CSV table of C-alpha atoms in Angstrom, one decimal:
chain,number,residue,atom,x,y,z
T,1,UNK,CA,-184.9,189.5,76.9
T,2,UNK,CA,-185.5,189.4,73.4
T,3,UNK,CA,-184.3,193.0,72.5
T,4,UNK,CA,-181.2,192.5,75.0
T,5,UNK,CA,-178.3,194.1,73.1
T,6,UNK,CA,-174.2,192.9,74.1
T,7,UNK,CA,-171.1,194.8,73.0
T,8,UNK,CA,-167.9,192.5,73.4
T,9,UNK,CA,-165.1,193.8,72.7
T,10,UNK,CA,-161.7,191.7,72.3
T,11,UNK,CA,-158.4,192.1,72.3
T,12,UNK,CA,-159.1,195.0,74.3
T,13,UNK,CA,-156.3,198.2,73.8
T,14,UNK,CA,-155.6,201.5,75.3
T,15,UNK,CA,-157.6,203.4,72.0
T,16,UNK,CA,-160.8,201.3,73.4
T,17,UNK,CA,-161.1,204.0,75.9
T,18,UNK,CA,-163.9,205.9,76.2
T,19,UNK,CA,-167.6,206.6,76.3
T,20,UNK,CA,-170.3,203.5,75.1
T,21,UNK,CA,-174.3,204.2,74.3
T,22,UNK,CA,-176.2,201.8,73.5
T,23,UNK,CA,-179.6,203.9,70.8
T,24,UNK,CA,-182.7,202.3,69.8
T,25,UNK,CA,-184.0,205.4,67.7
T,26,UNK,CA,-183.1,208.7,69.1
T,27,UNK,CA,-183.1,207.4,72.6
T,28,UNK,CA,-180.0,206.6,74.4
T,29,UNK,CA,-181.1,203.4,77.0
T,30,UNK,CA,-177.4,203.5,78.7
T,31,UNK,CA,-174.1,204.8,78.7
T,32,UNK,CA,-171.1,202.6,79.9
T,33,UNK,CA,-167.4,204.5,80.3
T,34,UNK,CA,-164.3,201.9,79.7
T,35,UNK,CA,-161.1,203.0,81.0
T,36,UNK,CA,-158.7,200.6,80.1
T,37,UNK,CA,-155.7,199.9,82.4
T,38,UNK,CA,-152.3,199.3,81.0
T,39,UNK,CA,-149.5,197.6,82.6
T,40,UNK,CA,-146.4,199.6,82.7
T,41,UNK,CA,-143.5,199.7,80.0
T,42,UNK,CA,-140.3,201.1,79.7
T,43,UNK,CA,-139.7,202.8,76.5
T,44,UNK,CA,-136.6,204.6,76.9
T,45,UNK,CA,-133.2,204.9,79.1
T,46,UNK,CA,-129.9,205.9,79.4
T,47,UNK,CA,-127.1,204.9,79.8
T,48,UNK,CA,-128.6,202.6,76.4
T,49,UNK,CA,-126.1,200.1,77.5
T,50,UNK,CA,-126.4,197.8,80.5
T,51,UNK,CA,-122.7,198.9,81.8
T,52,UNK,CA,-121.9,202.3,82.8
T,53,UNK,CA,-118.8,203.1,83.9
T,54,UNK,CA,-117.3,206.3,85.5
T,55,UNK,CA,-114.5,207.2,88.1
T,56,UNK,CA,-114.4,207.3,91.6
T,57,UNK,CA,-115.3,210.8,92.6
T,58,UNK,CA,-117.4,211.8,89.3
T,59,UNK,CA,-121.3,211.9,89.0
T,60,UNK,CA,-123.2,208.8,87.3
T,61,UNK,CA,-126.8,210.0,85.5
T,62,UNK,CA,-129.4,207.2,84.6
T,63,UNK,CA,-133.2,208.0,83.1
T,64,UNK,CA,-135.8,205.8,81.9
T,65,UNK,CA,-139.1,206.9,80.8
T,66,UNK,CA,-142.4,204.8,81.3
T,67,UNK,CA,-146.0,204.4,79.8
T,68,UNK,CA,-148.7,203.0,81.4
T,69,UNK,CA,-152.6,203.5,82.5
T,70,UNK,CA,-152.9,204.8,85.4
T,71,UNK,CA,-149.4,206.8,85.2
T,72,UNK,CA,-146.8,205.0,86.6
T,73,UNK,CA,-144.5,206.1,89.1
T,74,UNK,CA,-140.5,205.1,88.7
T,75,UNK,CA,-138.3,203.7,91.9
T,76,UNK,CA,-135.0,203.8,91.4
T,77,UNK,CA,-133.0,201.2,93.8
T,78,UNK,CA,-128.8,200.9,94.0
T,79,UNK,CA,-128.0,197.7,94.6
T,80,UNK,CA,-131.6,196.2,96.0
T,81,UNK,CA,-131.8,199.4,98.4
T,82,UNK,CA,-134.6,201.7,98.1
T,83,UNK,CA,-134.0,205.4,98.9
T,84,UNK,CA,-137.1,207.1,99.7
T,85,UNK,CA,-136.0,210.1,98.2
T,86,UNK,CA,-136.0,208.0,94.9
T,87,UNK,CA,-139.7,207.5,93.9
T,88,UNK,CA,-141.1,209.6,91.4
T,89,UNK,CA,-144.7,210.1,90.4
T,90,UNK,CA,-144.3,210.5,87.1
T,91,UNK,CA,-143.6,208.2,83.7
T,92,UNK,CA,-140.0,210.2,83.3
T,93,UNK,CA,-137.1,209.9,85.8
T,94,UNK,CA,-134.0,210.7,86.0
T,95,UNK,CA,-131.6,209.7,88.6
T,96,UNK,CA,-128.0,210.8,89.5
T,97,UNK,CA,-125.5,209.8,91.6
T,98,UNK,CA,-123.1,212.3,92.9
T,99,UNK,CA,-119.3,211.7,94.3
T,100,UNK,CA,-119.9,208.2,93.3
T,101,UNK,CA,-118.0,206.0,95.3
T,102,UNK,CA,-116.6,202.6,94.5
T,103,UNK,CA,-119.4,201.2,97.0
T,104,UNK,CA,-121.6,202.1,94.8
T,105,UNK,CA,-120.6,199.7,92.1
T,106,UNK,CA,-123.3,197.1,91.1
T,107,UNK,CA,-126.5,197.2,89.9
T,108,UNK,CA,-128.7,200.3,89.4
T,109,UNK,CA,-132.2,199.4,88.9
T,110,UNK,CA,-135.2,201.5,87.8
T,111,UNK,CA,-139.0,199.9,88.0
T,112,UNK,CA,-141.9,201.5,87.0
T,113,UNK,CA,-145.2,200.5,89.1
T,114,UNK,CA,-148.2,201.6,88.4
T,115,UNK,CA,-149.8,198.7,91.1
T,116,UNK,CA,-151.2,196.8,88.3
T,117,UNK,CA,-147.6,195.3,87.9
T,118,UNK,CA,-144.2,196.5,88.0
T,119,UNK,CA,-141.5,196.5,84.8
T,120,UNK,CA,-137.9,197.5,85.7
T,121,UNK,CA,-134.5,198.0,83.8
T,122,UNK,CA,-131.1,197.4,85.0
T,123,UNK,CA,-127.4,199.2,84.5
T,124,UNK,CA,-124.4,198.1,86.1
T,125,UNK,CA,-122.6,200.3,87.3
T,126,UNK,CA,-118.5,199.8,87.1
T,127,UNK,CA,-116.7,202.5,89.6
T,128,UNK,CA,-113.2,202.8,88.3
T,129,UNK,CA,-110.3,204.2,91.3
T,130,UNK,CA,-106.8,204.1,91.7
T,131,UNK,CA,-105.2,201.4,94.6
T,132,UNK,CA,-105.5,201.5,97.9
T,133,UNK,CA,-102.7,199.7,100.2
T,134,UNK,CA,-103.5,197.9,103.6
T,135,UNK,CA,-101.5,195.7,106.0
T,136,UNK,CA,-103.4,192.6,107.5
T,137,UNK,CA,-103.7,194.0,111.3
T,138,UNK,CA,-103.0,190.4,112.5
T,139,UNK,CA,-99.7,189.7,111.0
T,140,UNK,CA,-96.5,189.9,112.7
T,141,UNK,CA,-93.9,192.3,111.7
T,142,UNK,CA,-91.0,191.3,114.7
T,143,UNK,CA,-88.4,188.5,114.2
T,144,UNK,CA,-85.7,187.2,115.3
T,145,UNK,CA,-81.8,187.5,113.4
T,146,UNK,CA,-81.8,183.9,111.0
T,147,UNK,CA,-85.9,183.7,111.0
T,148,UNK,CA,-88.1,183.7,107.9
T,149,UNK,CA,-90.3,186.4,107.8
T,150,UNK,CA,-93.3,187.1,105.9
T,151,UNK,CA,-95.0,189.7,104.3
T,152,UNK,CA,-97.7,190.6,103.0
T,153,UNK,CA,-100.0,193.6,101.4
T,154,UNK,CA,-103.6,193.8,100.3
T,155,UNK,CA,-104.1,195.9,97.0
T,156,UNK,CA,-107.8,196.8,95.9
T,157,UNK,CA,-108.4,198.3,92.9
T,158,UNK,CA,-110.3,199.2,89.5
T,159,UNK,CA,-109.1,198.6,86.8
T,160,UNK,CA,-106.6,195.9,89.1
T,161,UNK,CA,-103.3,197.2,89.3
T,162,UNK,CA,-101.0,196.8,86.7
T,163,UNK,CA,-98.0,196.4,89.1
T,164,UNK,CA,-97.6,195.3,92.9
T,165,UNK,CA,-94.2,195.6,95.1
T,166,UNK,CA,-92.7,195.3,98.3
T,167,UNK,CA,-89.5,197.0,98.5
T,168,UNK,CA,-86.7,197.9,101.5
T,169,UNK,CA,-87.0,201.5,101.8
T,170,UNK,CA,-83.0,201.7,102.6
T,171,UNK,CA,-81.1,199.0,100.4
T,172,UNK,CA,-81.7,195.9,98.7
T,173,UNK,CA,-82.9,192.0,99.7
T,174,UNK,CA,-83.8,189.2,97.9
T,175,UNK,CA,-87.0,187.2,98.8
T,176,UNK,CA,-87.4,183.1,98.8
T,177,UNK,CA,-90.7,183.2,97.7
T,178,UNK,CA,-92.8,185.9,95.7
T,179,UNK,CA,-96.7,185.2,95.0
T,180,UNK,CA,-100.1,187.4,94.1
T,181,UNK,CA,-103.7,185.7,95.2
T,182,UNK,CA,-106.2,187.3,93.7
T,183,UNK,CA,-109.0,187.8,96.3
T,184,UNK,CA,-111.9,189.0,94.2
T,185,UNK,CA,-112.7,190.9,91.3
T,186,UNK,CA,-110.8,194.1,92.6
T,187,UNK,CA,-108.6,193.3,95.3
T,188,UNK,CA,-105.5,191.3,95.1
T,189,UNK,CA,-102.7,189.6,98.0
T,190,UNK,CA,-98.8,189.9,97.9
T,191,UNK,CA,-97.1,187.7,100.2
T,192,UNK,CA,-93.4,187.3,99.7
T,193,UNK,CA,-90.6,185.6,102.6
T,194,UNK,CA,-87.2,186.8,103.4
T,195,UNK,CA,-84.5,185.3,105.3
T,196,UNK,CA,-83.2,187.8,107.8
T,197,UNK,CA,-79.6,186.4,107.4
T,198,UNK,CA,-78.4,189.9,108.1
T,199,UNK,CA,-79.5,192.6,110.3
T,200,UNK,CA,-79.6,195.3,107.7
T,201,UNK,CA,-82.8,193.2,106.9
T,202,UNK,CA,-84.3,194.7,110.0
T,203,UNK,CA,-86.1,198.0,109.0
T,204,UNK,CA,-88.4,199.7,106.8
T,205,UNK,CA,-90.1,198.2,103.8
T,206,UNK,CA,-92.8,199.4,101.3
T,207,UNK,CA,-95.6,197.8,99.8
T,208,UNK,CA,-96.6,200.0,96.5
T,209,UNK,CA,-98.7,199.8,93.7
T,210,UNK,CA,-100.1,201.3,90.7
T,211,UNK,CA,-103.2,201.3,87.6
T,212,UNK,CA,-104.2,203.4,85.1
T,213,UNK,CA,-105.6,206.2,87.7
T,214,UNK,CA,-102.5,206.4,90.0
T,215,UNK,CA,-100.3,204.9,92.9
T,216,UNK,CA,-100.3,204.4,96.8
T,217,UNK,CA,-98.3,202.9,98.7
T,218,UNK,CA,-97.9,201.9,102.8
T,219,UNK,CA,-95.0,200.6,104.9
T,220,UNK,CA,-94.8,197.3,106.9
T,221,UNK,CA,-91.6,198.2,109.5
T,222,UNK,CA,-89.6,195.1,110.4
T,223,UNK,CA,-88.8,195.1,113.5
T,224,UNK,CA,-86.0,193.5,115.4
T,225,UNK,CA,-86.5,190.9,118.7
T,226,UNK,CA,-84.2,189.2,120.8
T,227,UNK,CA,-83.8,186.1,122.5
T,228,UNK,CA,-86.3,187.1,125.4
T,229,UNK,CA,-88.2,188.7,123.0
T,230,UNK,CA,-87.7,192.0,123.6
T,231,UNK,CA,-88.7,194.2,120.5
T,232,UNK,CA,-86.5,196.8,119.5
Protein backbone atom coordinates (compact mmCIF):
# COMPACT_ATOMS: atom_id res chain seq x y z
CA UNK A 1 0.00 0.00 0.00
CA UNK A 2 3.12 1.63 -0.41
CA UNK A 3 2.22 3.70 -3.57
CA UNK A 4 -1.37 4.53 -1.96
CA UNK A 5 -1.83 8.28 -2.84
CA UNK A 6 -4.59 10.60 -0.42
CA UNK A 7 -5.95 14.03 -1.35
CA UNK A 8 -7.51 15.85 1.80
CA UNK A 9 -8.77 18.67 1.32
CA UNK A 10 -9.81 21.17 4.28
CA UNK A 11 -11.86 23.82 4.82
CA UNK A 12 -13.67 22.57 2.07
CA UNK A 13 -15.62 25.64 -0.22
CA UNK A 14 -18.08 25.87 -3.00
CA UNK A 15 -14.80 26.72 -5.75
CA UNK A 16 -13.54 22.96 -4.53
CA UNK A 17 -16.02 21.68 -6.98
CA UNK A 18 -15.22 19.67 -9.56
CA UNK A 19 -13.37 16.91 -11.33
CA UNK A 20 -10.12 14.96 -9.30
CA UNK A 21 -7.49 12.47 -11.14
CA UNK A 22 -5.16 11.01 -9.54
CA UNK A 23 -1.64 10.45 -12.76
CA UNK A 24 1.22 8.29 -12.19
CA UNK A 25 2.87 9.17 -15.74
CA UNK A 26 0.47 9.62 -18.49
CA UNK A 27 -2.02 7.23 -16.87
CA UNK A 28 -4.97 8.43 -15.04
CA UNK A 29 -5.57 5.38 -12.13
CA UNK A 30 -9.03 7.24 -11.03
CA UNK A 31 -11.24 10.06 -11.26
CA UNK A 32 -13.31 11.33 -8.20
CA UNK A 33 -16.16 14.30 -8.91
CA UNK A 34 -16.76 16.59 -5.58
CA UNK A 35 -19.81 18.44 -5.54
CA UNK A 36 -19.88 20.41 -2.65
CA UNK A 37 -23.24 21.24 -0.96
CA UNK A 38 -23.84 24.64 0.50
CA UNK A 39 -26.30 25.47 3.08
CA UNK A 40 -28.59 28.23 2.08
CA UNK A 41 -28.06 32.18 2.62
CA UNK A 42 -29.96 35.06 2.21
CA UNK A 43 -28.18 37.73 0.42
CA UNK A 44 -30.62 40.26 -0.35
CA UNK A 45 -34.35 41.65 0.60
CA UNK A 46 -36.71 44.15 0.68
CA UNK A 47 -38.31 45.93 2.44
CA UNK A 48 -34.22 46.41 3.87
CA UNK A 49 -35.84 47.21 7.06
CA UNK A 50 -37.53 44.81 9.45
CA UNK A 51 -40.91 47.10 9.63
CA UNK A 52 -42.94 47.70 6.70
CA UNK A 53 -45.83 49.61 6.94
CA UNK A 54 -48.70 50.34 4.43
CA UNK A 55 -52.51 51.08 4.67
CA UNK A 56 -55.33 49.10 4.88
CA UNK A 57 -56.54 48.47 1.38
CA UNK A 58 -52.98 49.00 -0.51
CA UNK A 59 -50.57 46.20 -1.70
CA UNK A 60 -47.39 45.22 0.51
CA UNK A 61 -44.25 43.71 -1.84
CA UNK A 62 -41.43 41.63 -0.01
CA UNK A 63 -38.31 39.76 -2.05
CA UNK A 64 -35.34 38.04 -0.74
CA UNK A 65 -32.96 36.40 -2.87
CA UNK A 66 -31.00 33.15 -1.75
CA UNK A 67 -27.67 31.10 -2.61
CA UNK A 68 -27.15 27.86 -1.93
CA UNK A 69 -25.91 24.21 -3.48
CA UNK A 70 -28.41 22.50 -4.49
CA UNK A 71 -30.58 25.72 -5.40
CA UNK A 72 -32.76 26.52 -2.84
CA UNK A 73 -36.25 27.05 -2.99
CA UNK A 74 -38.00 30.24 -0.93
CA UNK A 75 -41.46 29.74 1.33
CA UNK A 76 -42.86 32.61 2.19
CA UNK A 77 -45.21 32.20 5.45
CA UNK A 78 -47.71 35.34 7.00
CA UNK A 79 -47.83 35.02 10.28
CA UNK A 80 -46.52 31.08 10.80
CA UNK A 81 -49.16 30.05 7.89
CA UNK A 82 -47.92 28.51 4.90
CA UNK A 83 -49.74 29.13 1.58
CA UNK A 84 -49.12 26.57 -0.80
CA UNK A 85 -49.25 28.88 -3.49
CA UNK A 86 -46.08 30.49 -1.81
CA UNK A 87 -43.13 28.09 -2.52
CA UNK A 88 -40.84 28.92 -5.08
CA UNK A 89 -38.21 26.80 -6.69
CA UNK A 90 -35.92 29.23 -7.31
CA UNK A 91 -33.05 31.41 -5.16
CA UNK A 92 -35.18 34.72 -6.04
CA UNK A 93 -38.75 35.42 -4.76
CA UNK A 94 -40.82 37.86 -4.57
CA UNK A 95 -43.98 38.03 -2.67
CA UNK A 96 -47.00 40.47 -2.57
CA UNK A 97 -49.72 40.97 -0.74
CA UNK A 98 -52.70 42.51 -2.28
CA UNK A 99 -55.84 44.53 -0.54
CA UNK A 100 -53.85 44.05 2.55
CA UNK A 101 -55.98 43.80 5.41
CA UNK A 102 -55.27 44.81 9.00
CA UNK A 103 -55.39 40.86 9.66
CA UNK A 104 -52.58 40.65 7.98
CA UNK A 105 -50.41 42.63 10.37
CA UNK A 106 -47.47 40.63 11.97
CA UNK A 107 -44.85 38.92 10.86
CA UNK A 108 -43.98 38.07 7.21
CA UNK A 109 -41.36 35.48 6.98
CA UNK A 110 -39.31 34.15 4.04
CA UNK A 111 -37.03 30.83 4.45
CA UNK A 112 -34.94 29.47 1.97
CA UNK A 113 -34.53 25.48 2.15
CA UNK A 114 -32.53 23.73 0.19
CA UNK A 115 -33.10 20.38 2.72
CA UNK A 116 -29.64 20.62 3.88
CA UNK A 117 -30.95 23.36 6.30
CA UNK A 118 -33.28 26.17 6.12
CA UNK A 119 -32.21 30.17 6.71
CA UNK A 120 -35.17 32.60 6.85
CA UNK A 121 -35.75 36.53 7.16
CA UNK A 122 -38.40 38.36 8.86
CA UNK A 123 -40.45 41.81 8.17
CA UNK A 124 -43.17 42.95 10.26
CA UNK A 125 -45.64 44.07 8.77
CA UNK A 126 -47.72 47.28 10.41
CA UNK A 127 -51.30 47.63 8.64
CA UNK A 128 -52.34 51.17 9.18
CA UNK A 129 -56.65 51.92 9.02
CA UNK A 130 -58.95 54.40 10.18
CA UNK A 131 -61.44 53.41 13.41
CA UNK A 132 -63.86 51.18 13.56
CA UNK A 133 -66.84 51.69 16.32
CA UNK A 134 -68.70 48.63 18.06
CA UNK A 135 -71.18 48.40 20.96
CA UNK A 136 -70.53 45.39 23.48
CA UNK A 137 -73.73 43.17 22.43
CA UNK A 138 -74.18 42.28 26.14
CA UNK A 139 -74.69 45.67 27.60
CA UNK A 140 -77.84 47.10 28.52
CA UNK A 141 -79.05 50.21 26.90
CA UNK A 142 -82.87 50.50 28.97
CA UNK A 143 -83.19 52.31 32.39
CA UNK A 144 -85.28 53.49 34.48
CA UNK A 145 -86.01 57.75 35.20
CA UNK A 146 -83.22 58.49 38.35
CA UNK A 147 -80.97 55.25 37.38
CA UNK A 148 -77.18 55.41 36.44
CA UNK A 149 -76.57 54.31 33.24
CA UNK A 150 -73.53 53.22 31.51
CA UNK A 151 -71.98 53.31 28.37
CA UNK A 152 -69.65 52.11 26.69
CA UNK A 153 -67.84 51.95 23.03
CA UNK A 154 -64.98 49.81 21.61
CA UNK A 155 -62.61 51.79 19.26
CA UNK A 156 -59.91 49.77 17.24
CA UNK A 157 -57.54 51.40 15.28
CA UNK A 158 -54.01 52.14 13.62
CA UNK A 159 -52.44 54.55 14.34
CA UNK A 160 -54.96 54.61 17.80
CA UNK A 161 -57.32 57.29 17.61
CA UNK A 162 -56.37 60.54 18.40
CA UNK A 163 -59.90 61.35 19.80
CA UNK A 164 -62.84 59.14 21.36
CA UNK A 165 -66.55 60.55 22.20
CA UNK A 166 -69.80 59.75 23.26
CA UNK A 167 -72.24 62.43 22.61
CA UNK A 168 -76.36 62.94 22.74
CA UNK A 169 -77.33 63.18 19.25
CA UNK A 170 -80.21 65.87 20.31
CA UNK A 171 -78.94 68.15 23.26
CA UNK A 172 -76.45 68.18 25.96
CA UNK A 173 -75.64 65.94 29.40
CA UNK A 174 -73.09 65.80 31.63
CA UNK A 175 -71.47 62.38 32.64
CA UNK A 176 -70.24 61.34 36.43
CA UNK A 177 -67.57 59.42 35.25
CA UNK A 178 -65.39 59.51 31.97
CA UNK A 179 -62.54 56.83 31.45
CA UNK A 180 -60.45 55.10 28.27
CA UNK A 181 -58.94 51.31 28.89
CA UNK A 182 -56.75 50.56 26.47
CA UNK A 183 -57.35 46.97 25.49
CA UNK A 184 -54.36 46.15 23.30
CA UNK A 185 -52.09 47.56 21.00
CA UNK A 186 -54.96 48.96 18.58
CA UNK A 187 -58.14 48.87 20.29
CA UNK A 188 -59.21 51.01 23.05
CA UNK A 189 -62.69 51.09 25.74
CA UNK A 190 -64.82 54.23 26.57
CA UNK A 191 -67.04 53.84 29.37
CA UNK A 192 -68.67 56.90 30.80
CA UNK A 193 -72.09 56.97 33.40
CA UNK A 194 -74.95 59.42 33.38
CA UNK A 195 -77.55 60.06 35.79
CA UNK A 196 -80.86 60.04 33.99
CA UNK A 197 -82.26 62.81 36.38
CA UNK A 198 -84.32 63.96 33.37
CA UNK A 199 -86.13 62.25 30.73
CA UNK A 200 -84.60 64.28 27.89
CA UNK A 201 -81.71 61.90 28.90
CA UNK A 202 -83.65 59.15 27.28
CA UNK A 203 -82.66 58.98 23.56
CA UNK A 204 -80.03 58.77 21.01
CA UNK A 205 -76.40 58.94 21.66
CA UNK A 206 -73.18 58.58 19.54
CA UNK A 207 -70.04 57.07 20.13
CA UNK A 208 -67.36 58.68 17.41
CA UNK A 209 -63.97 58.74 16.79
CA UNK A 210 -61.18 59.65 14.67
CA UNK A 211 -56.98 59.12 13.50
CA UNK A 212 -54.96 60.25 11.02
CA UNK A 213 -56.89 58.13 8.13
CA UNK A 214 -60.50 59.21 9.04
CA UNK A 215 -63.63 58.87 11.35
CA UNK A 216 -66.66 56.39 12.16
CA UNK A 217 -68.96 56.55 14.44
CA UNK A 218 -72.18 54.20 15.87
CA UNK A 219 -75.09 54.91 18.12
CA UNK A 220 -75.97 53.34 21.44
CA UNK A 221 -80.11 54.38 21.78
CA UNK A 222 -81.14 54.80 25.42
CA UNK A 223 -84.11 53.60 25.90
CA UNK A 224 -86.71 54.29 28.40
CA UNK A 225 -88.41 51.47 31.04
CA UNK A 226 -90.98 51.71 33.44
CA UNK A 227 -91.83 50.37 36.67
CA UNK A 228 -92.93 46.92 35.22
CA UNK A 229 -90.38 47.15 33.03
CA UNK A 230 -91.91 47.85 30.04
CA UNK A 231 -89.44 49.27 27.36
CA UNK A 232 -90.54 52.02 25.43
Amino acid sequence: MGNDRILRITNVEETDSGLYRCVQGEVTITEVSLDVLVPPKIISHYPHHIRFTVKEGGNAKFSCSASGKPIPKIIWQVNGLLRSSNIIKNESSTFILHNVSRTDSGRVECIADNELSKVSRQFLLNVKYKPTVTVPSMLPLHFRLYDTATLVCIVCSNPLPLKINIYKQMGYFNFKEKFEIKLNDTCTQLTITISIKDPTLFGLYVCKSKNNLGSAQTELFVKAQDEDGLIF
